[in-house]
Short mmCIF file of C-alpha atoms and ligand atoms in Angstrom, two decimals:
data_model
loop_
_atom_site.label_atom_id
_atom_site.label_comp_id
_atom_site.label_asym_id
_atom_site.label_seq_id
_atom_site.Cartn_x
_atom_site.Cartn_y
_atom_site.Cartn_z
CA MET A 159 18.79 76.98 81.61
CA SER A 160 19.20 76.62 77.87
CA ALA A 161 22.57 76.97 76.18
CA THR A 162 23.02 79.58 73.51
CA VAL A 163 25.34 77.54 71.33
CA ARG A 164 25.96 79.08 67.94
CA ASN A 165 25.92 76.42 65.26
CA ILE A 166 27.83 78.30 62.60
CA ALA A 167 31.18 79.87 63.47
CA LYS A 168 31.52 83.26 61.78
CA PRO A 169 34.19 83.14 59.06
CA PHE A 170 35.66 86.40 60.32
CA ALA A 171 35.09 86.67 64.05
CA GLN A 172 33.49 89.94 65.03
CA ASP A 173 32.62 89.08 68.62
CA LEU A 174 33.71 86.49 71.16
CA THR A 175 30.37 85.95 72.88
CA CYS A 176 31.16 82.25 73.25
CA ASP A 177 34.07 80.03 72.21
CA LEU A 178 32.38 78.95 68.99
CA ASP A 179 32.34 82.50 67.60
CA PHE A 180 35.93 81.62 66.69
CA SER A 181 36.22 78.96 64.01
CA THR A 182 38.83 76.27 64.68
CA ALA A 183 41.16 78.13 62.28
CA ALA A 184 40.65 81.39 64.23
CA LEU A 185 41.27 79.53 67.50
CA GLU A 186 44.52 78.06 66.14
CA HIS A 187 45.53 81.50 64.89
CA ALA A 188 44.78 83.04 68.31
CA LEU A 189 46.97 80.41 69.93
CA LYS A 190 49.89 81.08 67.56
CA LEU A 191 49.53 84.83 67.92
CA SER A 192 49.41 84.57 71.73
CA ALA A 193 52.70 82.66 71.70
CA GLN A 194 54.24 85.14 69.28
CA ILE A 195 53.16 88.16 71.35
CA LYS A 196 54.45 86.44 74.49
CA ARG A 197 57.85 85.91 72.83
CA THR A 198 58.17 89.41 71.36
CA PRO A 199 55.88 91.85 73.21
CA SER A 200 57.94 94.85 72.11
CA ARG A 201 56.83 94.31 68.50
CA TYR A 202 53.22 95.05 69.46
CA THR A 203 53.47 98.16 71.60
CA LYS A 204 51.76 100.37 69.01
CA THR A 205 49.43 97.84 67.35
CA LEU A 206 46.30 99.30 68.97
CA ALA A 207 47.46 102.90 69.40
CA GLY A 208 44.49 105.23 69.80
CA ARG A 209 42.06 102.35 70.45
CA TYR A 210 39.91 102.26 73.57
CA LEU A 211 38.20 99.39 75.30
CA SER A 212 35.10 99.48 77.54
CA LEU A 213 35.38 97.07 80.47
CA LEU A 214 32.02 96.28 82.12
CA PHE A 215 32.03 94.06 85.20
CA GLU A 216 28.85 92.91 86.93
CA LYS A 217 30.92 90.52 89.10
CA PRO A 218 34.31 90.75 90.86
CA SER A 219 37.54 90.02 88.97
CA LEU A 220 41.27 90.19 89.55
CA ARG A 221 42.84 88.42 86.55
CA THR A 222 40.38 89.24 83.78
CA ARG A 223 39.94 92.91 84.52
CA LEU A 224 43.61 93.67 85.18
CA THR A 225 44.91 91.64 82.24
CA PHE A 226 42.49 93.29 79.81
CA GLU A 227 43.53 96.70 81.08
CA LEU A 228 47.23 95.80 80.87
CA ALA A 229 46.77 94.15 77.48
CA ILE A 230 45.17 97.16 75.79
CA LYS A 231 47.70 99.52 77.41
CA GLN A 232 50.69 97.40 76.39
CA LEU A 233 49.30 97.37 72.84
CA GLY A 234 49.27 101.17 72.77
CA GLY A 235 45.60 101.77 73.61
CA ASP A 236 43.69 102.40 76.80
CA ALA A 237 40.58 101.29 78.70
CA VAL A 238 37.68 102.77 80.61
CA TRP A 239 35.65 100.67 82.99
CA SER A 240 32.46 100.39 84.94
CA ILE A 241 31.59 98.02 87.79
CA GLY A 242 28.01 97.06 88.65
CA PRO A 243 24.81 95.89 86.94
CA ILE A 244 24.90 96.78 83.23
CA ALA A 245 21.18 97.28 82.77
CA GLU A 246 20.24 98.92 86.08
CA ARG A 247 19.62 102.40 84.68
CA GLU A 248 18.85 101.72 81.02
CA PRO A 249 18.35 98.78 78.64
CA VAL A 250 21.39 96.80 77.46
CA LYS A 251 20.67 97.85 73.89
CA ASP A 252 21.12 101.50 74.86
CA VAL A 253 24.33 100.77 76.79
CA ALA A 254 25.72 99.03 73.68
CA ARG A 255 24.88 102.02 71.47
CA ASN A 256 26.59 104.45 73.82
CA LEU A 257 29.78 102.47 74.23
CA ASP A 258 30.21 101.81 70.52
CA ARG A 259 30.25 105.57 69.87
CA TRP A 260 33.17 106.07 72.27
CA THR A 261 35.26 102.91 72.27
CA GLN A 262 36.41 100.29 69.75
CA GLY A 263 35.56 97.20 71.79
CA ILE A 264 33.41 96.04 74.73
CA VAL A 265 34.55 93.46 77.28
CA ALA A 266 31.79 92.37 79.66
CA ARG A 267 31.57 90.03 82.67
CA VAL A 268 27.92 89.28 83.29
CA PHE A 269 25.52 87.12 85.25
CA SER A 270 23.52 86.02 82.22
CA GLN A 271 24.77 84.98 78.78
CA GLY A 272 21.69 86.80 77.46
CA THR A 273 23.30 90.12 78.44
CA ILE A 274 26.39 89.34 76.33
CA ASP A 275 24.24 88.28 73.38
CA GLU A 276 22.17 91.47 73.68
CA LEU A 277 25.31 93.64 73.80
CA ALA A 278 26.67 91.86 70.72
CA LYS A 279 23.35 92.24 68.90
CA TRP A 280 23.26 96.02 69.33
CA SER A 281 26.94 96.98 69.37
CA SER A 282 28.72 97.89 66.15
CA VAL A 283 32.08 97.13 67.79
CA PRO A 284 33.34 93.70 68.95
CA VAL A 285 31.93 92.32 72.20
CA ILE A 286 34.10 89.95 74.25
CA ASN A 287 32.62 87.66 76.92
CA ALA A 288 34.75 88.06 80.07
CA LEU A 289 32.69 85.31 81.83
CA SER A 290 28.99 84.55 81.92
CA ASP A 291 26.92 81.83 83.55
CA LEU A 292 27.64 79.61 80.52
CA TYR A 293 31.09 80.41 79.16
CA HIS A 294 34.54 81.80 79.96
CA PRO A 295 36.18 81.89 76.52
CA CYS A 296 39.08 84.19 77.45
CA GLN A 297 40.04 81.75 80.20
CA ALA A 298 39.86 78.81 77.79
CA LEU A 299 42.24 80.49 75.37
CA ALA A 300 44.82 80.94 78.14
CA ASP A 301 44.15 77.34 79.23
CA VAL A 302 44.90 75.83 75.83
CA LEU A 303 47.99 78.06 75.50
CA THR A 304 49.23 76.73 78.86
CA LEU A 305 48.42 73.16 77.89
CA LYS A 306 50.35 73.57 74.64
CA GLU A 307 53.36 75.05 76.41
CA HIS A 308 53.49 72.21 78.93
CA LEU A 309 52.41 69.23 76.82
CA GLY A 310 53.80 70.18 73.41
CA SER A 311 51.35 68.64 70.96
CA LEU A 312 47.73 68.61 72.15
CA LYS A 313 46.48 65.95 69.75
CA GLY A 314 45.37 62.81 71.53
CA ARG A 315 46.22 64.16 74.98
CA THR A 316 43.59 64.19 77.75
CA VAL A 317 42.50 66.95 80.09
CA ALA A 318 40.34 65.92 83.05
CA PHE A 319 38.03 68.50 84.60
CA ILE A 320 36.92 67.60 88.14
CA GLY A 321 34.13 69.37 90.02
CA ASP A 322 31.31 71.56 88.75
CA GLY A 323 30.14 71.31 85.12
CA ASN A 324 30.30 75.09 84.90
CA ASN A 325 31.26 77.98 82.59
CA VAL A 326 34.99 77.16 82.77
CA ALA A 327 34.34 73.47 82.01
CA HIS A 328 32.10 74.39 79.05
CA SER A 329 34.65 76.66 77.39
CA LEU A 330 37.49 74.22 78.03
CA MET A 331 35.48 71.40 76.39
CA LEU A 332 34.76 73.47 73.29
CA ASP A 333 38.36 74.63 72.76
CA ALA A 334 40.29 71.54 73.87
CA THR A 335 38.28 69.16 71.65
CA ARG A 336 38.70 71.45 68.64
CA LEU A 337 42.47 71.28 69.14
CA GLY A 338 42.42 67.48 69.16
CA MET A 339 42.32 66.80 72.90
CA ASN A 340 40.12 64.33 74.74
CA VAL A 341 38.17 65.79 77.65
CA ALA A 342 36.97 63.86 80.70
CA VAL A 343 34.62 65.63 83.11
CA ALA A 344 33.73 64.24 86.55
CA THR A 345 30.95 65.92 88.52
CA PRO A 346 28.51 64.96 91.27
CA GLU A 347 25.03 63.97 90.07
CA GLY A 348 23.00 67.06 89.23
CA TYR A 349 26.07 69.19 88.47
CA GLU A 350 26.91 67.81 85.03
CA PRO A 351 27.91 70.20 82.22
CA ASN A 352 25.17 71.60 80.00
CA ALA A 353 23.96 68.78 77.73
CA ASP A 354 23.79 70.97 74.58
CA ILE A 355 27.39 72.08 75.06
CA VAL A 356 28.57 68.50 75.65
CA GLU A 357 26.79 67.45 72.47
CA LYS A 358 28.44 70.29 70.56
CA ALA A 359 31.91 69.44 71.91
CA ARG A 360 31.39 65.80 70.93
CA GLU A 361 31.15 66.94 67.30
CA TYR A 362 34.85 67.79 67.62
CA GLY A 363 36.29 65.17 69.94
CA THR A 364 35.83 62.70 72.74
CA VAL A 365 34.11 63.97 75.87
CA LEU A 366 33.62 61.58 78.75
CA VAL A 367 31.10 62.71 81.38
CA THR A 368 31.19 60.63 84.55
CA HIS A 369 30.48 60.84 88.25
CA ASP A 370 33.74 59.04 89.08
CA PRO A 371 36.74 61.40 89.51
CA THR A 372 39.23 58.51 89.44
CA GLU A 373 37.88 57.33 86.08
CA ALA A 374 38.22 60.86 84.69
CA VAL A 375 41.81 61.46 85.81
CA ARG A 376 43.19 57.97 85.04
CA GLY A 377 46.14 58.54 82.69
CA ALA A 378 45.17 62.19 82.06
CA ASN A 379 47.89 64.62 80.96
CA ALA A 380 46.28 67.52 82.81
CA VAL A 381 43.90 67.75 85.76
CA TYR A 382 41.79 70.90 86.01
CA THR A 383 39.42 72.09 88.70
CA ASP A 384 37.49 75.25 89.59
CA VAL A 385 35.53 76.49 92.59
CA TRP A 386 32.50 74.46 93.65
CA THR A 387 30.39 77.59 94.10
CA SER A 388 30.61 80.09 91.26
CA MET A 389 29.91 83.80 91.58
CA GLY A 390 26.16 84.26 91.89
CA GLN A 391 25.59 80.81 93.48
CA GLU A 392 26.58 81.80 97.02
CA MET A 393 23.14 80.83 98.42
CA GLU A 394 23.87 77.20 97.41
CA ALA A 395 27.33 77.09 99.01
CA SER A 396 26.60 74.72 101.92
CA VAL A 397 24.68 72.23 99.77
CA ARG A 398 27.47 72.31 97.20
CA LEU A 399 30.18 71.85 99.82
CA ALA A 400 28.62 68.52 100.82
CA ALA A 401 27.91 67.35 97.27
CA PHE A 402 31.40 68.13 95.97
CA ALA A 403 33.48 66.83 98.91
CA PRO A 404 34.45 63.56 97.11
CA TYR A 405 35.65 65.63 94.12
CA GLN A 406 38.60 67.37 95.76
CA VAL A 407 41.81 67.35 93.69
CA ASN A 408 44.41 66.10 96.17
CA SER A 409 47.67 64.17 95.90
CA LYS A 410 45.84 60.85 95.98
CA LEU A 411 43.74 61.83 92.95
CA MET A 412 46.72 63.39 91.14
CA ALA A 413 48.57 60.08 91.57
CA GLN A 414 45.98 58.44 89.28
CA ALA A 415 46.86 60.80 86.43
CA HIS A 416 49.83 60.45 84.06
CA ALA A 417 53.13 60.73 85.98
CA ASP A 418 53.93 64.01 84.14
CA ALA A 419 50.41 65.44 84.44
CA ILE A 420 50.05 69.13 85.18
CA PHE A 421 47.49 70.69 87.49
CA LEU A 422 45.38 73.63 86.25
CA HIS A 423 42.96 76.00 87.99
CA CYS A 424 41.49 79.21 86.55
CA LEU A 425 41.78 80.86 90.00
CA PRO A 426 40.72 82.14 92.44
CA ALA A 427 41.11 78.82 94.27
CA LYS A 428 39.54 77.77 97.55
CA ARG A 429 42.35 75.71 99.09
CA GLY A 430 40.96 72.89 101.23
CA GLN A 431 37.82 72.68 99.09
CA GLU A 432 38.24 71.85 95.38
CA VAL A 433 42.03 71.57 95.70
CA THR A 434 44.53 71.03 98.49
CA ASP A 435 47.27 73.49 99.28
CA GLU A 436 49.73 70.66 98.58
CA VAL A 437 48.57 70.24 94.96
CA MET A 438 48.41 74.01 94.39
CA GLU A 439 52.03 74.36 95.54
CA SER A 440 53.32 71.16 93.92
CA ALA A 441 55.79 70.97 91.04
CA GLN A 442 52.89 69.77 88.88
CA SER A 443 50.96 72.99 89.38
CA ALA A 444 50.90 75.30 86.35
CA VAL A 445 48.31 77.69 87.74
CA PHE A 446 50.49 80.79 87.69
CA ASP A 447 51.64 80.09 84.12
CA GLN A 448 47.94 79.90 83.32
CA ALA A 449 47.29 83.24 85.04
CA GLU A 450 50.22 84.85 83.21
CA ASN A 451 48.89 83.55 79.92
CA ARG A 452 45.63 85.43 80.40
CA LEU A 453 47.59 88.56 79.48
CA HIS A 454 49.26 87.16 76.35
CA ALA A 455 46.09 85.42 75.12
CA GLN A 456 43.96 88.53 75.58
CA LYS A 457 46.50 90.65 73.72
CA ALA A 458 46.11 88.25 70.79
CA LEU A 459 42.32 88.49 71.05
CA LEU A 460 42.42 92.27 71.03
CA VAL A 461 44.80 92.37 68.06
CA MET A 462 42.53 89.99 66.14
CA LEU A 463 39.28 91.79 66.97
CA LEU A 464 40.24 95.48 67.22
CA SER A 465 42.99 96.06 64.70
N1 CP B 511 40.10 83.28 86.27
C1 CP B 511 39.49 84.47 86.32
O1 CP B 511 38.68 84.81 85.45
O2 CP B 511 39.85 85.23 87.37
P1 CP B 511 39.11 86.56 87.84
O3 CP B 511 37.75 86.17 88.32
O4 CP B 511 39.98 87.12 88.92
O5 CP B 511 39.01 87.49 86.66
N1 NVA B 512 33.32 79.34 87.74
C1 NVA B 512 33.86 80.53 88.37
C2 NVA B 512 35.01 81.04 87.60
C3 NVA B 512 35.72 82.24 88.19
C4 NVA B 512 36.84 82.73 87.34
C5 NVA B 512 32.76 81.57 88.49
O1 NVA B 512 31.97 81.70 87.54
O2 NVA B 512 32.67 82.23 89.52
#
């Protein structure tokens, strides 16, 4: 698997195919706008009046699909959606050139990052990655918003990601480092994050990659985990279950983090696997703030890209 990391952030973001389509300035703006929209949603109820969004989902979704639909509706627009393989009946490039005649933006959740890149190549309207095998940039935006709300300043603070070096870890690394955070990732051997993406994130900040979860969480201000088996990897589930067992986020591991550390999870969570029920339900858990922030962050994205 090779990473499609864009080296040059576009000065004016047209798409959000991966986190780096947004320059650091655009990322900071998105964060401010998300907070502003969250504070005063009534000021934005007509911002995207008459604008329509295409929602294409090759994989299941609760949060992403519903929050995009709510976001566009609460901004005065509307959405149409389609579930299933994007290129089953015709090439992606034809799908892109249908949707851009009808709607002002395309949000797609796909198996392969190549499908997002192909949509963006052929579409004349913005394309937003709603999760691929490599990235989950909409999630990362809500994550950094949640981190900012709970930690205040992000500069010099540390977020530890424990488990699979996956799409969620990649996007978190790219956004958190650009906002001045240190990132520590602990994975089993063979499940490390993509080396190209780690290298890219290290241009912006400190990224520790280790196989020792205790080393990663020691003193961390936030501890983040995600499922051990991502959508599309179901055939590997039993092998993964064994490999990841020492990487569970439980109270013992949380006790190694900073005393005020928060717990994050993109959800859906598999309680008893990557996280215990106790940690999910603890006072440290900010997972439902994170889920709420998907809505506010995506409103900001849509305002930035569609208005
Ligand atoms: N976190 C997240 O993307 O959730 P869904 O898979 O439910 O959209
Ligand atoms: N890594 C997970 C995230 C789900 C929101 C997956 O890709 O299935």
